[in-house]
Amino acid sequence: MGKIIAVANQKGGVGKTTTAVSLAAYLAEMNQKTLLVDSDPQGNASSGVNISAGKKTIYEALLTQCEMSKTVEKTDVKRLFVSPSDIRLAGAELELAQVERREYRMRAALAQVKDEYDFIVIDCPPSLSLLTVNALTAAQSVLIPIQCEYYALEGVSALLDTIRRVRHSTNPALAIEGVLLTMYDGRTNLSLQVAAEVKKHFKGQVFPVIIPRNVRLGEAPSHGKPISVYDPRSLGGAAYEALAKEIIRKNKEP
């Protein structure tokens, strides 16, 4: 039965999509059959694994009677599959507002395929929208990337409030998988200070793995490749490989 992890932070530019794509790819490289669900209208997770929106996307799964399995496409990475997004998702917010049990559409869609995968990773949009609420309602846990820069914790309280509301209303079992420090530069006092502040704020919930600021991580999406393929020996690649190992260890141990 697949573990569903939503990667969420309503603040843009924190490495959310990079984390979703890189984690999903490394899980697949480690013999875990993995589905990457792109629920961001920008579709960056889809293009990050060289998949353009096909005839069927997550939009159809959420807003029509389309079976989830018909939206799934193979990627160039063995055992990694993707349910792509396209710009129509931008209008899904209004359309979902008119739908019965609107918060549960993603859960219903993923329930059809959950048993086929070891992990399902959802890339959420950079907002606390109905699409994000759908992802949090469907997920068993949420992974929160936080960048090691000024105002790192700005807005995180709003995300935590949304998580609390989702627990109260639609998904009581939603857990925090962990907080992931991203864009870390050990040469600066700022990164050190932010890392210390985040660890203090999220006691015991911060992953030991820290994602460094790394040029190769930024280059990989423009080539349509996850970092596990583009440059697995880079510092960024090694960090995300370690994160995937930690996720597997955390979820597969008895």
GROMACS .gro file of C-alpha atoms in nm:
model
  254
    1MET     CA    1   0.000   0.000   0.000
    2GLY     CA    2   0.147   0.334  -0.109
    3LYS     CA    3   0.255   0.601   0.137
    4ILE     CA    4   0.117   0.934   0.017
    5ILE     CA    5   0.338   1.236   0.093
    6ALA     CA    6   0.235   1.591   0.003
    7VAL     CA    7   0.519   1.839  -0.048
    8ALA     CA    8   0.375   2.174   0.055
    9ASN     CA    9   0.469   2.532   0.134
   10GLN     CA   10   0.256   2.821   0.013
   11LYS     CA   11   0.567   3.038  -0.014
   12GLY     CA   12   0.720   3.023  -0.362
   13GLY     CA   13   1.088   2.969  -0.431
   14VAL     CA   14   1.161   2.734  -0.141
   15GLY     CA   15   1.257   2.431  -0.349
   16LYS     CA   16   0.919   2.262  -0.325
   17THR     CA   17   0.901   2.124  -0.680
   18THR     CA   18   1.272   2.040  -0.684
   19THR     CA   19   1.214   1.843  -0.364
   20ALA     CA   20   0.906   1.662  -0.497
   21VAL     CA   21   1.077   1.565  -0.825
   22SER     CA   22   1.413   1.473  -0.670
   23LEU     CA   23   1.262   1.272  -0.385
   24ALA     CA   24   1.028   1.083  -0.620
   25ALA     CA   25   1.313   1.006  -0.862
   26TYR     CA   26   1.549   0.879  -0.592
   27LEU     CA   27   1.275   0.668  -0.433
   28ALA     CA   28   1.225   0.508  -0.776
   29GLU     CA   29   1.602   0.456  -0.813
   30MET     CA   30   1.589   0.268  -0.481
   31ASN     CA   31   1.343   0.009  -0.613
   32GLN     CA   32   1.035   0.188  -0.483
   33LYS     CA   33   0.761   0.213  -0.743
   34THR     CA   34   0.671   0.580  -0.720
   35LEU     CA   35   0.398   0.804  -0.858
   36LEU     CA   36   0.464   1.179  -0.881
   37VAL     CA   37   0.139   1.375  -0.883
   38ASP     CA   38   0.171   1.727  -1.025
   39SER     CA   39  -0.107   1.933  -0.869
   40ASP     CA   40   0.052   2.270  -0.953
   41PRO     CA   41  -0.106   2.446  -1.255
   42GLN     CA   42   0.243   2.560  -1.362
   43GLY     CA   43   0.326   2.196  -1.440
   44ASN     CA   44   0.692   2.228  -1.339
   45ALA     CA   45   0.709   1.883  -1.180
   46SER     CA   46   0.583   1.732  -1.507
   47SER     CA   47   0.840   1.915  -1.722
   48GLY     CA   48   1.107   1.832  -1.463
   49VAL     CA   49   1.078   1.466  -1.563
   50ASN     CA   50   1.036   1.550  -1.933
   51ILE     CA   51   0.662   1.489  -1.944
   52SER     CA   52   0.429   1.734  -2.114
   53ALA     CA   53   0.058   1.726  -2.039
   54GLY     CA   54  -0.106   1.447  -2.235
   55LYS     CA   55  -0.470   1.401  -2.324
   56LYS     CA   56  -0.547   1.304  -1.966
   57THR     CA   57  -0.403   1.486  -1.666
   58ILE     CA   58  -0.472   1.522  -1.296
   59TYR     CA   59  -0.734   1.778  -1.401
   60GLU     CA   60  -0.946   1.501  -1.554
   61ALA     CA   61  -0.904   1.283  -1.247
   62LEU     CA   62  -1.022   1.562  -1.018
   63LEU     CA   63  -1.301   1.714  -1.225
   64THR     CA   64  -1.438   1.445  -1.455
   65GLN     CA   65  -1.513   1.078  -1.415
   66CYS     CA   66  -1.172   0.987  -1.564
   67GLU     CA   67  -0.994   0.698  -1.393
   68MET     CA   68  -0.671   0.803  -1.223
   69SER     CA   69  -0.478   0.525  -1.397
   70LYS     CA   70  -0.555   0.682  -1.736
   71THR     CA   71  -0.367   0.999  -1.639
   72VAL     CA   72  -0.047   0.817  -1.541
   73GLU     CA   73   0.253   0.822  -1.776
   74LYS     CA   74   0.591   0.649  -1.765
   75THR     CA   75   0.904   0.858  -1.727
   76ASP     CA   76   1.260   0.787  -1.839
   77VAL     CA   77   1.338   0.679  -1.482
   78LYS     CA   78   1.256   0.315  -1.417
   79ARG     CA   79   0.975   0.274  -1.161
   80LEU     CA   80   0.892   0.647  -1.171
   81PHE     CA   81   0.550   0.746  -1.304
   82VAL     CA   82   0.379   1.084  -1.323
   83SER     CA   83   0.026   1.217  -1.334
   84PRO     CA   84   0.093   1.545  -1.514
   85SER     CA   85  -0.065   1.886  -1.476
   86ASP     CA   86  -0.154   2.160  -1.719
   87ILE     CA   87  -0.275   2.521  -1.706
   88ARG     CA   88  -0.640   2.414  -1.684
   89LEU     CA   89  -0.576   2.340  -1.317
   90ALA     CA   90  -0.558   2.716  -1.263
   91GLY     CA   91  -0.934   2.726  -1.314
   92ALA     CA   92  -0.996   2.413  -1.112
   93GLU     CA   93  -1.033   2.617  -0.794
   94LEU     CA   94  -1.357   2.771  -0.918
   95GLU     CA   95  -1.480   2.447  -1.069
   96LEU     CA   96  -1.409   2.247  -0.753
   97ALA     CA   97  -1.602   2.501  -0.548
   98GLN     CA   98  -1.919   2.381  -0.719
   99VAL     CA   99  -1.848   2.010  -0.667
  100GLU     CA  100  -1.989   1.794  -0.390
  101ARG     CA  101  -1.727   1.674  -0.136
  102ARG     CA  102  -1.480   1.901  -0.312
  103GLU     CA  103  -1.199   1.850  -0.057
  104TYR     CA  104  -1.200   1.473  -0.115
  105ARG     CA  105  -1.152   1.459  -0.494
  106MET     CA  106  -0.778   1.389  -0.480
  107ARG     CA  107  -0.825   1.124  -0.210
  108ALA     CA  108  -1.088   0.948  -0.422
  109ALA     CA  109  -0.865   0.959  -0.730
  110LEU     CA  110  -0.556   0.825  -0.552
  111ALA     CA  111  -0.755   0.554  -0.375
  112GLN     CA  112  -0.795   0.389  -0.718
  113VAL     CA  113  -0.418   0.343  -0.764
  114LYS     CA  114  -0.271   0.361  -0.413
  115ASP     CA  115  -0.208  -0.013  -0.382
  116GLU     CA  116  -0.002  -0.013  -0.704
  117TYR     CA  117   0.277   0.206  -0.565
  118ASP     CA  118   0.522   0.209  -0.276
  119PHE     CA  119   0.516   0.589  -0.260
  120ILE     CA  120   0.298   0.865  -0.403
  121VAL     CA  121   0.451   1.215  -0.391
  122ILE     CA  122   0.223   1.514  -0.451
  123ASP     CA  123   0.373   1.845  -0.561
  124CYS     CA  124   0.134   2.110  -0.425
  125PRO     CA  125   0.083   2.458  -0.571
  126PRO     CA  126   0.254   2.751  -0.394
  127SER     CA  127  -0.068   2.860  -0.225
  128LEU     CA  128  -0.310   2.742   0.041
  129SER     CA  129  -0.575   2.675  -0.222
  130LEU     CA  130  -0.844   2.411  -0.256
  131LEU     CA  131  -0.592   2.209  -0.458
  132THR     CA  132  -0.353   2.211  -0.159
  133VAL     CA  133  -0.636   2.118   0.077
  134ASN     CA  134  -0.721   1.829  -0.158
  135ALA     CA  135  -0.360   1.709  -0.146
  136LEU     CA  136  -0.344   1.735   0.235
  137THR     CA  137  -0.676   1.550   0.265
  138ALA     CA  138  -0.543   1.269   0.044
  139ALA     CA  139  -0.198   1.246   0.204
  140GLN     CA  140  -0.082   1.052   0.505
  141SER     CA  141   0.188   1.307   0.573
  142VAL     CA  142   0.321   1.644   0.461
  143LEU     CA  143   0.684   1.731   0.392
  144ILE     CA  144   0.758   2.103   0.440
  145PRO     CA  145   1.060   2.253   0.257
  146ILE     CA  146   1.193   2.574   0.417
  147GLN     CA  147   1.468   2.778   0.256
  148CYS     CA  148   1.765   2.902   0.460
  149GLU     CA  149   1.707   3.269   0.376
  150TYR     CA  150   1.550   3.579   0.527
  151TYR     CA  151   1.187   3.540   0.629
  152ALA     CA  152   1.222   3.160   0.614
  153LEU     CA  153   0.944   3.106   0.867
  154GLU     CA  154   0.723   3.377   0.719
  155GLY     CA  155   0.390   3.223   0.627
  156VAL     CA  156   0.473   2.882   0.776
  157SER     CA  157   0.226   2.956   1.056
  158ALA     CA  158  -0.048   2.984   0.790
  159LEU     CA  159   0.050   2.642   0.650
  160LEU     CA  160   0.048   2.489   1.000
  161ASP     CA  161  -0.294   2.644   1.058
  162THR     CA  162  -0.418   2.485   0.734
  163ILE     CA  163  -0.276   2.149   0.845
  164ARG     CA  164  -0.461   2.185   1.177
  165ARG     CA  165  -0.786   2.268   0.996
  166VAL     CA  166  -0.745   1.970   0.762
  167ARG     CA  167  -0.685   1.742   1.062
  168HIS     CA  168  -0.997   1.878   1.226
  169SER     CA  169  -1.222   1.853   0.923
  170THR     CA  170  -1.111   1.607   0.653
  171ASN     CA  171  -0.799   1.410   0.753
  172PRO     CA  172  -0.745   1.353   1.128
  173ALA     CA  173  -0.448   1.123   1.063
  174LEU     CA  174  -0.240   1.377   0.867
  175ALA     CA  175   0.114   1.379   1.008
  176ILE     CA  176   0.418   1.596   0.943
  177GLU     CA  177   0.669   1.377   0.760
  178GLY     CA  178   0.936   1.631   0.837
  179VAL     CA  179   1.072   1.978   0.774
  180LEU     CA  180   1.344   2.000   0.509
  181LEU     CA  181   1.601   2.279   0.510
  182THR     CA  182   1.681   2.385   0.152
  183MET     CA  183   1.915   2.631  -0.024
  184TYR     CA  184   2.164   2.604   0.262
  185ASP     CA  185   2.496   2.785   0.227
  186GLY     CA  186   2.730   2.686   0.508
  187ARG     CA  187   2.962   2.979   0.428
  188THR     CA  188   2.708   3.234   0.552
  189ASN     CA  189   2.604   3.316   0.905
  190LEU     CA  190   2.250   3.365   0.776
  191SER     CA  191   2.207   2.999   0.676
  192LEU     CA  192   2.345   2.887   1.011
  193GLN     CA  193   2.110   3.122   1.198
  194VAL     CA  194   1.803   3.021   0.995
  195ALA     CA  195   1.880   2.651   1.037
  196ALA     CA  196   1.906   2.698   1.413
  197GLU     CA  197   1.581   2.897   1.420
  198VAL     CA  198   1.390   2.635   1.219
  199LYS     CA  199   1.521   2.351   1.438
  200LYS     CA  200   1.412   2.544   1.747
  201HIS     CA  201   1.066   2.611   1.600
  202PHE     CA  202   1.015   2.250   1.480
  203LYS     CA  203   1.176   2.053   1.760
  204GLY     CA  204   1.246   1.696   1.654
  205GLN     CA  205   1.076   1.738   1.315
  206VAL     CA  206   1.364   1.866   1.100
  207PHE     CA  207   1.533   1.612   0.871
  208PRO     CA  208   1.902   1.559   0.949
  209VAL     CA  209   1.963   1.593   0.574
  210ILE     CA  210   2.007   1.953   0.457
  211ILE     CA  211   1.978   2.047   0.089
  212PRO     CA  212   2.263   2.280  -0.015
  213ARG     CA  213   2.238   2.568  -0.256
  214ASN     CA  214   2.361   2.393  -0.571
  215VAL     CA  215   2.388   2.508  -0.933
  216ARG     CA  216   2.327   2.158  -1.071
  217LEU     CA  217   1.990   2.138  -0.895
  218GLY     CA  218   1.890   2.456  -1.074
  219GLU     CA  219   2.009   2.330  -1.412
  220ALA     CA  220   1.842   1.987  -1.406
  221PRO     CA  221   1.480   2.099  -1.479
  222SER     CA  222   1.585   2.288  -1.794
  223HIS     CA  223   1.710   1.954  -1.930
  224GLY     CA  224   1.390   1.772  -1.832
  225LYS     CA  225   1.582   1.546  -1.596
  226PRO     CA  226   1.568   1.489  -1.221
  227ILE     CA  227   1.900   1.543  -1.042
  228SER     CA  228   1.932   1.163  -0.999
  229VAL     CA  229   1.982   1.144  -1.376
  230TYR     CA  230   2.131   1.484  -1.456
  231ASP     CA  231   2.412   1.481  -1.198
  232PRO     CA  232   2.374   1.228  -0.917
  233ARG     CA  233   2.729   1.301  -0.796
  234SER     CA  234   2.654   1.667  -0.731
  235LEU     CA  235   2.612   1.792  -0.375
  236GLY     CA  236   2.242   1.842  -0.441
  237GLY     CA  237   2.204   1.494  -0.583
  238ALA     CA  238   2.380   1.336  -0.287
  239ALA     CA  239   2.158   1.530  -0.045
  240TYR     CA  240   1.834   1.421  -0.209
  241GLU     CA  241   1.960   1.063  -0.228
  242ALA     CA  242   2.019   1.077   0.148
  243LEU     CA  243   1.669   1.221   0.198
  244ALA     CA  244   1.513   0.935   0.000
  245LYS     CA  245   1.706   0.682   0.212
  246GLU     CA  246   1.580   0.854   0.528
  247ILE     CA  247   1.218   0.847   0.402
  248ILE     CA  248   1.244   0.477   0.318
  249ARG     CA  249   1.406   0.400   0.654
  250LYS     CA  250   1.137   0.595   0.838
  251ASN     CA  251   0.847   0.432   0.656
  252LYS     CA  252   0.964   0.078   0.590
  253GLU     CA  253   1.106  -0.018   0.928
  254PRO     CA  254   0.875  -0.240   1.137
   0.00000   0.00000   0.00000
